[in-house]
């Protein structure tokens, strides 16, 4: 299952072992792990809650994996994204990509994260000394996604 | 039950918009002339108050129709699930 959403923590070593064990053609594994910072936009972050849109989230992440597979010569890709309450230093997301050679895996891994940041329906709510606040999207994330010739995120 | 579900659109509000509107979802019957994502947004904004504020032109609002990101001209039909939410912030 290349896409998973869960409240529980994830074991990076176990996930990547399973990912590459699935195919002996694998010669490269690229991985990205996103974690909770204790400071965001100048405010201390004591805790965070991640919300998503069940039904759409799985569909959006699967579409991102499919797009990565269409663009690069990769063997498999994995996205595990956590939801629910998280604390600083907790793991949020793991993206793992396997390929025969490293270039394809590196590029596809970065693409998946850039695409996820602007297309997958997750929202962060931070607890700061000033109270709880929804995290605002960053223009730099749109720029990062646009690098891949992805159309700007549609508004309506 | 089944008939009424086919005549209405299920609206889903997420993240900041759910907090602002004080509701996670509702069923609405679309009036004549409301047939696209942009028209639906404009129609909801006419409720005034937080609806007018959050859905004002220029505010960053994303719309998904049946779990796919929508464009302003994406059709909205009875039976659809239409979600309104702020730009995403996962990862």
mmCIF file of C-alpha atoms in Angstrom:
data_model
loop_
_atom_site.group_PDB
_atom_site.id
_atom_site.type_symbol
_atom_site.label_atom_id
_atom_site.label_comp_id
_atom_site.label_asym_id
_atom_site.label_seq_id
_atom_site.Cartn_x
_atom_site.Cartn_y
_atom_site.Cartn_z
ATOM 1 C CA UNK A 1 0.000 0.000 0.000
ATOM 2 C CA UNK A 2 1.947 3.046 -1.228
ATOM 3 C CA UNK A 3 -0.207 5.610 0.633
ATOM 4 C CA UNK A 4 -1.165 5.591 4.312
ATOM 5 C CA UNK A 5 -2.677 8.056 6.755
ATOM 6 C CA UNK A 6 -2.366 7.221 10.424
ATOM 7 C CA UNK A 7 -2.317 8.729 13.899
ATOM 8 C CA UNK A 8 0.401 6.372 15.143
ATOM 9 C CA UNK A 9 4.097 7.117 14.808
ATOM 10 C CA UNK A 10 6.038 5.443 12.011
ATOM 11 C CA UNK A 11 9.223 3.408 12.008
ATOM 12 C CA UNK A 12 11.344 4.794 9.156
ATOM 13 C CA UNK A 13 13.723 1.845 9.077
ATOM 14 C CA UNK A 14 10.961 -0.700 8.918
ATOM 15 C CA UNK A 15 9.043 1.257 6.275
ATOM 16 C CA UNK A 16 12.067 1.635 4.000
ATOM 17 C CA UNK A 17 13.152 -1.975 4.490
ATOM 18 C CA UNK A 18 9.695 -3.123 3.402
ATOM 19 C CA UNK A 19 9.680 -0.707 0.462
ATOM 20 C CA UNK A 20 12.959 -1.912 -0.999
ATOM 21 C CA UNK A 21 12.436 -5.571 -0.140
ATOM 22 C CA UNK A 22 9.549 -5.629 -2.564
ATOM 23 C CA UNK A 23 11.791 -5.626 -5.635
ATOM 24 C CA UNK A 24 15.378 -6.808 -6.252
ATOM 25 C CA UNK A 25 15.829 -4.274 -9.074
ATOM 26 C CA UNK A 26 16.131 -1.557 -6.419
ATOM 27 C CA UNK A 27 19.553 0.062 -6.301
ATOM 28 C CA UNK A 28 18.634 3.366 -4.671
ATOM 29 C CA UNK A 29 16.290 4.492 -1.903
ATOM 30 C CA UNK A 30 15.597 8.205 -1.353
ATOM 31 C CA UNK A 31 13.610 9.308 1.667
ATOM 32 C CA UNK A 32 12.268 12.533 3.147
ATOM 33 C CA UNK A 33 11.031 12.883 6.722
ATOM 34 C CA UNK A 34 9.113 15.975 7.807
ATOM 35 C CA UNK A 35 9.039 16.743 11.535
ATOM 36 C CA UNK A 36 7.368 19.243 13.876
ATOM 37 C CA UNK A 37 9.445 22.383 14.595
ATOM 38 C CA UNK A 38 9.147 24.038 17.993
ATOM 39 C CA UNK A 39 9.056 27.499 16.387
ATOM 40 C CA UNK A 40 6.991 28.712 13.421
ATOM 41 C CA UNK A 41 6.665 32.284 12.150
ATOM 42 C CA UNK A 42 8.355 33.603 15.275
ATOM 43 C CA UNK A 43 6.071 31.879 17.780
ATOM 44 C CA UNK A 44 6.897 28.947 20.034
ATOM 45 C CA UNK A 45 4.892 25.868 19.118
ATOM 46 C CA UNK A 46 3.989 23.653 22.081
ATOM 47 C CA UNK A 47 1.794 21.222 20.156
ATOM 48 C CA UNK A 48 0.117 20.731 16.812
ATOM 49 C CA UNK A 49 -2.964 19.027 15.467
ATOM 50 C CA UNK A 50 -3.096 17.783 11.900
ATOM 51 C CA UNK A 51 -6.466 17.514 10.225
ATOM 52 C CA UNK A 52 -7.275 16.006 6.852
ATOM 53 C CA UNK A 53 -10.218 15.371 4.543
ATOM 54 C CA UNK A 54 -10.871 11.611 4.667
ATOM 55 C CA UNK A 55 -11.675 10.230 1.252
ATOM 56 C CA UNK A 56 -10.003 13.011 -0.671
ATOM 57 C CA UNK A 57 -6.664 12.637 1.092
ATOM 58 C CA UNK A 58 -6.108 9.056 -0.026
ATOM 59 C CA UNK A 59 -7.190 9.923 -3.554
ATOM 60 C CA UNK A 60 -4.890 12.959 -3.736
ATOM 61 C CA UNK A 61 -1.848 11.106 -2.391
ATOM 62 C CA UNK A 62 -2.413 8.177 -4.735
ATOM 63 C CA UNK A 63 -2.610 10.604 -7.647
ATOM 64 C CA UNK A 64 0.710 12.152 -6.573
ATOM 65 C CA UNK A 65 2.395 8.738 -6.479
ATOM 66 C CA UNK A 66 0.927 7.883 -9.879
ATOM 67 C CA UNK A 67 2.200 11.178 -11.294
ATOM 68 C CA UNK A 68 5.694 10.547 -9.917
ATOM 69 C CA UNK A 69 5.708 7.084 -11.470
ATOM 70 C CA UNK A 70 4.665 8.553 -14.806
ATOM 71 C CA UNK A 71 7.397 11.199 -14.744
ATOM 72 C CA UNK A 72 10.372 9.206 -13.465
ATOM 73 C CA UNK A 73 11.742 5.748 -13.885
ATOM 74 C CA UNK A 74 11.105 4.725 -10.314
ATOM 75 C CA UNK A 75 10.164 1.343 -8.946
ATOM 76 C CA UNK A 76 7.940 2.192 -5.991
ATOM 77 C CA UNK A 77 6.945 5.173 -3.875
ATOM 78 C CA UNK A 78 5.551 5.349 -0.382
ATOM 79 C CA UNK A 79 3.808 8.164 1.464
ATOM 80 C CA UNK A 80 2.954 7.801 5.158
ATOM 81 C CA UNK A 81 1.352 10.937 6.630
ATOM 82 C CA UNK A 82 0.285 11.320 10.234
ATOM 83 C CA UNK A 83 -2.802 13.131 11.490
ATOM 84 C CA UNK A 84 -4.046 14.051 14.950
ATOM 85 C CA UNK A 85 -2.100 15.537 17.873
ATOM 86 C CA UNK A 86 1.675 15.926 17.460
ATOM 87 C CA UNK A 87 4.475 17.414 19.573
ATOM 88 C CA UNK A 88 7.729 19.148 18.593
ATOM 89 C CA UNK A 89 10.233 16.729 17.031
ATOM 90 C CA UNK A 90 7.493 14.250 16.164
ATOM 91 C CA UNK A 91 7.552 12.794 12.679
ATOM 92 C CA UNK A 92 4.799 14.120 10.393
ATOM 93 C CA UNK A 93 5.432 12.567 7.017
ATOM 94 C CA UNK A 94 7.657 9.999 5.362
ATOM 95 C CA UNK A 95 8.170 9.817 1.620
ATOM 96 C CA UNK A 96 10.269 6.955 0.296
ATOM 97 C CA UNK A 97 11.122 6.274 -3.333
ATOM 98 C CA UNK A 98 13.039 3.379 -4.856
ATOM 99 C CA UNK A 99 14.710 3.197 -8.238
ATOM 100 C CA UNK A 100 17.575 1.448 -9.989
ATOM 101 C CA UNK A 101 19.817 4.550 -9.780
ATOM 102 C CA UNK A 102 19.801 7.495 -7.391
ATOM 103 C CA UNK A 103 18.919 10.372 -9.715
ATOM 104 C CA UNK A 104 15.385 9.216 -10.408
ATOM 105 C CA UNK A 105 14.687 8.484 -6.734
ATOM 106 C CA UNK A 106 16.022 11.869 -5.520
ATOM 107 C CA UNK A 107 13.996 13.832 -8.065
ATOM 108 C CA UNK A 108 10.780 11.879 -7.570
ATOM 109 C CA UNK A 109 11.042 12.188 -3.778
ATOM 110 C CA UNK A 110 11.379 15.977 -3.972
ATOM 111 C CA UNK A 111 8.540 16.197 -6.489
ATOM 112 C CA UNK A 112 6.225 14.165 -4.270
ATOM 113 C CA UNK A 113 6.868 16.443 -1.285
ATOM 114 C CA UNK A 114 6.439 19.647 -3.298
ATOM 115 C CA UNK A 115 3.215 18.345 -4.789
ATOM 116 C CA UNK A 116 1.928 17.079 -1.447
ATOM 117 C CA UNK A 117 2.529 20.493 0.128
ATOM 118 C CA UNK A 118 0.140 22.198 -2.276
ATOM 119 C CA UNK A 119 -2.302 19.451 -3.295
ATOM 120 C CA UNK A 120 -2.963 17.064 -0.411
ATOM 121 C CA UNK A 121 -5.780 18.143 1.932
ATOM 122 C CA UNK A 122 -3.995 18.418 5.274
ATOM 123 C CA UNK A 123 -4.109 21.384 7.644
ATOM 124 C CA UNK A 124 -1.965 22.170 10.679
ATOM 125 C CA UNK A 125 -3.271 23.903 13.766
ATOM 126 C CA UNK A 126 -0.564 25.051 16.165
ATOM 127 C CA UNK A 127 -0.781 25.725 19.867
ATOM 128 C CA UNK A 128 1.323 28.811 20.656
ATOM 129 C CA UNK A 129 1.551 31.061 23.753
ATOM 130 C CA UNK A 130 -1.045 33.263 22.012
ATOM 131 C CA UNK A 131 -3.476 30.378 21.618
ATOM 132 C CA UNK A 132 -4.329 27.948 18.839
ATOM 133 C CA UNK A 133 -3.921 29.136 15.256
ATOM 134 C CA UNK A 134 -4.311 27.581 11.831
ATOM 135 C CA UNK A 135 -1.041 27.577 9.923
ATOM 136 C CA UNK A 136 -1.168 29.760 6.816
ATOM 137 C CA UNK A 137 -0.008 28.348 3.504
ATOM 138 C CA UNK A 138 3.300 29.670 2.193
ATOM 139 C CA UNK A 139 3.780 31.205 -1.242
ATOM 140 C CA UNK A 140 7.187 29.477 -1.345
ATOM 141 C CA UNK A 141 5.383 26.134 -1.390
ATOM 142 C CA UNK A 142 3.466 27.178 -4.503
ATOM 143 C CA UNK A 143 6.768 28.245 -6.062
ATOM 144 C CA UNK A 144 8.334 24.886 -5.192
ATOM 145 C CA UNK A 145 5.470 22.989 -6.810
ATOM 146 C CA UNK A 146 5.551 25.249 -9.863
ATOM 147 C CA UNK A 147 9.154 24.224 -10.523
ATOM 148 C CA UNK A 148 7.848 20.906 -11.759
ATOM 149 C CA UNK A 149 5.629 22.596 -14.354
ATOM 150 C CA UNK A 150 2.618 21.820 -12.258
ATOM 151 C CA UNK A 151 -0.249 24.195 -12.867
ATOM 152 C CA UNK A 152 -0.812 26.624 -9.967
ATOM 153 C CA UNK A 153 -3.113 25.229 -7.352
ATOM 154 C CA UNK A 154 -6.603 25.833 -8.652
ATOM 155 C CA UNK A 155 -8.740 28.292 -6.756
ATOM 156 C CA UNK A 156 -12.430 28.769 -7.198
ATOM 157 C CA UNK B 1 -34.084 9.784 2.089
ATOM 158 C CA UNK B 2 -32.438 8.633 -1.080
ATOM 159 C CA UNK B 3 -34.464 11.028 -3.181
ATOM 160 C CA UNK B 4 -33.635 14.032 -1.039
ATOM 161 C CA UNK B 5 -29.920 13.150 -1.093
ATOM 162 C CA UNK B 6 -30.039 13.188 -4.871
ATOM 163 C CA UNK B 7 -31.630 16.606 -4.910
ATOM 164 C CA UNK B 8 -29.182 18.277 -2.559
ATOM 165 C CA UNK B 9 -25.478 19.054 -2.492
ATOM 166 C CA UNK B 10 -23.477 18.076 0.584
ATOM 167 C CA UNK B 11 -21.216 20.928 1.622
ATOM 168 C CA UNK B 12 -18.144 20.091 3.725
ATOM 169 C CA UNK B 13 -16.178 22.773 5.586
ATOM 170 C CA UNK B 14 -12.665 22.031 6.769
ATOM 171 C CA UNK B 15 -9.993 23.535 9.022
ATOM 172 C CA UNK B 16 -10.331 27.311 9.502
ATOM 173 C CA UNK B 17 -13.537 27.492 7.474
ATOM 174 C CA UNK B 18 -15.238 24.896 9.687
ATOM 175 C CA UNK B 19 -14.274 26.917 12.770
ATOM 176 C CA UNK B 20 -15.459 30.163 11.187
ATOM 177 C CA UNK B 21 -18.781 28.780 9.927
ATOM 178 C CA UNK B 22 -19.436 26.748 13.075
ATOM 179 C CA UNK B 23 -20.388 23.687 11.037
ATOM 180 C CA UNK B 24 -18.579 20.721 9.507
ATOM 181 C CA UNK B 25 -21.179 20.011 6.837
ATOM 182 C CA UNK B 26 -24.675 20.762 5.629
ATOM 183 C CA UNK B 27 -27.010 19.798 2.823
ATOM 184 C CA UNK B 28 -28.292 22.508 0.536
ATOM 185 C CA UNK B 29 -30.643 22.639 -2.390
ATOM 186 C CA UNK B 30 -29.042 24.647 -5.178
ATOM 187 C CA UNK B 31 -31.189 27.470 -6.511
ATOM 188 C CA UNK B 32 -31.499 27.984 -10.235
ATOM 189 C CA UNK B 33 -28.381 29.524 -11.710
ATOM 190 C CA UNK B 34 -25.935 27.969 -9.242
ATOM 191 C CA UNK B 35 -24.158 25.311 -11.282
ATOM 192 C CA UNK B 36 -20.396 25.830 -10.830
ATOM 193 C CA UNK B 37 -17.896 25.969 -7.974
ATOM 194 C CA UNK B 38 -17.466 29.737 -8.385
ATOM 195 C CA UNK B 39 -21.232 30.321 -8.433
ATOM 196 C CA UNK B 40 -21.659 28.208 -5.320
ATOM 197 C CA UNK B 41 -18.962 30.187 -3.505
ATOM 198 C CA UNK B 42 -20.555 33.496 -4.490
ATOM 199 C CA UNK B 43 -23.979 32.246 -3.422
ATOM 200 C CA UNK B 44 -22.714 31.166 0.002
ATOM 201 C CA UNK B 45 -20.930 34.504 0.492
ATOM 202 C CA UNK B 46 -24.320 36.219 0.140
ATOM 203 C CA UNK B 47 -25.280 34.752 3.523
ATOM 204 C CA UNK B 48 -23.265 37.667 4.934
ATOM 205 C CA UNK B 49 -21.304 37.792 8.183
ATOM 206 C CA UNK B 50 -18.447 35.278 8.388
ATOM 207 C CA UNK B 51 -19.591 33.776 5.074
ATOM 208 C CA UNK B 52 -19.081 37.070 3.282
ATOM 209 C CA UNK B 53 -15.754 37.591 5.059
ATOM 210 C CA UNK B 54 -14.250 34.163 4.491
ATOM 211 C CA UNK B 55 -15.528 33.743 0.930
ATOM 212 C CA UNK B 56 -14.913 37.305 -0.238
ATOM 213 C CA UNK B 57 -13.264 37.654 -3.651
ATOM 214 C CA UNK B 58 -9.528 37.585 -3.150
ATOM 215 C CA UNK B 59 -9.620 35.320 -0.081
ATOM 216 C CA UNK B 60 -7.718 32.101 -0.743
ATOM 217 C CA UNK B 61 -10.385 29.392 -0.725
ATOM 218 C CA UNK B 62 -10.013 25.988 -2.334
ATOM 219 C CA UNK B 63 -12.963 23.931 -3.504
ATOM 220 C CA UNK B 64 -13.077 20.201 -4.144
ATOM 221 C CA UNK B 65 -15.954 18.521 -5.963
ATOM 222 C CA UNK B 66 -16.340 14.820 -5.207
ATOM 223 C CA UNK B 67 -12.798 14.713 -3.753
ATOM 224 C CA UNK B 68 -11.103 16.317 -6.768
ATOM 225 C CA UNK B 69 -9.707 19.852 -6.719
ATOM 226 C CA UNK B 70 -12.072 22.100 -8.636
ATOM 227 C CA UNK B 71 -11.594 25.041 -10.950
ATOM 228 C CA UNK B 72 -13.980 28.010 -10.817
ATOM 229 C CA UNK B 73 -15.944 26.590 -13.750
ATOM 230 C CA UNK B 74 -16.121 23.017 -12.423
ATOM 231 C CA UNK B 75 -19.777 21.925 -12.528
ATOM 232 C CA UNK B 76 -21.650 21.347 -9.254
ATOM 233 C CA UNK B 77 -24.691 19.121 -9.454
ATOM 234 C CA UNK B 78 -27.227 17.648 -7.030
ATOM 235 C CA UNK B 79 -25.742 14.597 -5.331
ATOM 236 C CA UNK B 80 -22.217 16.039 -5.318
ATOM 237 C CA UNK B 81 -20.034 16.471 -2.253
ATOM 238 C CA UNK B 82 -18.436 19.906 -2.366
ATOM 239 C CA UNK B 83 -15.740 20.823 0.146
ATOM 240 C CA UNK B 84 -14.519 24.347 0.887
ATOM 241 C CA UNK B 85 -11.215 24.820 2.681
ATOM 242 C CA UNK B 86 -8.178 27.077 3.035
ATOM 243 C CA UNK B 87 -4.942 26.376 1.128
ATOM 244 C CA UNK B 88 -3.452 23.140 2.435
ATOM 245 C CA UNK B 89 -0.586 23.043 4.939
ATOM 246 C CA UNK B 90 0.440 19.404 5.317
ATOM 247 C CA UNK B 91 3.792 17.769 4.985
#
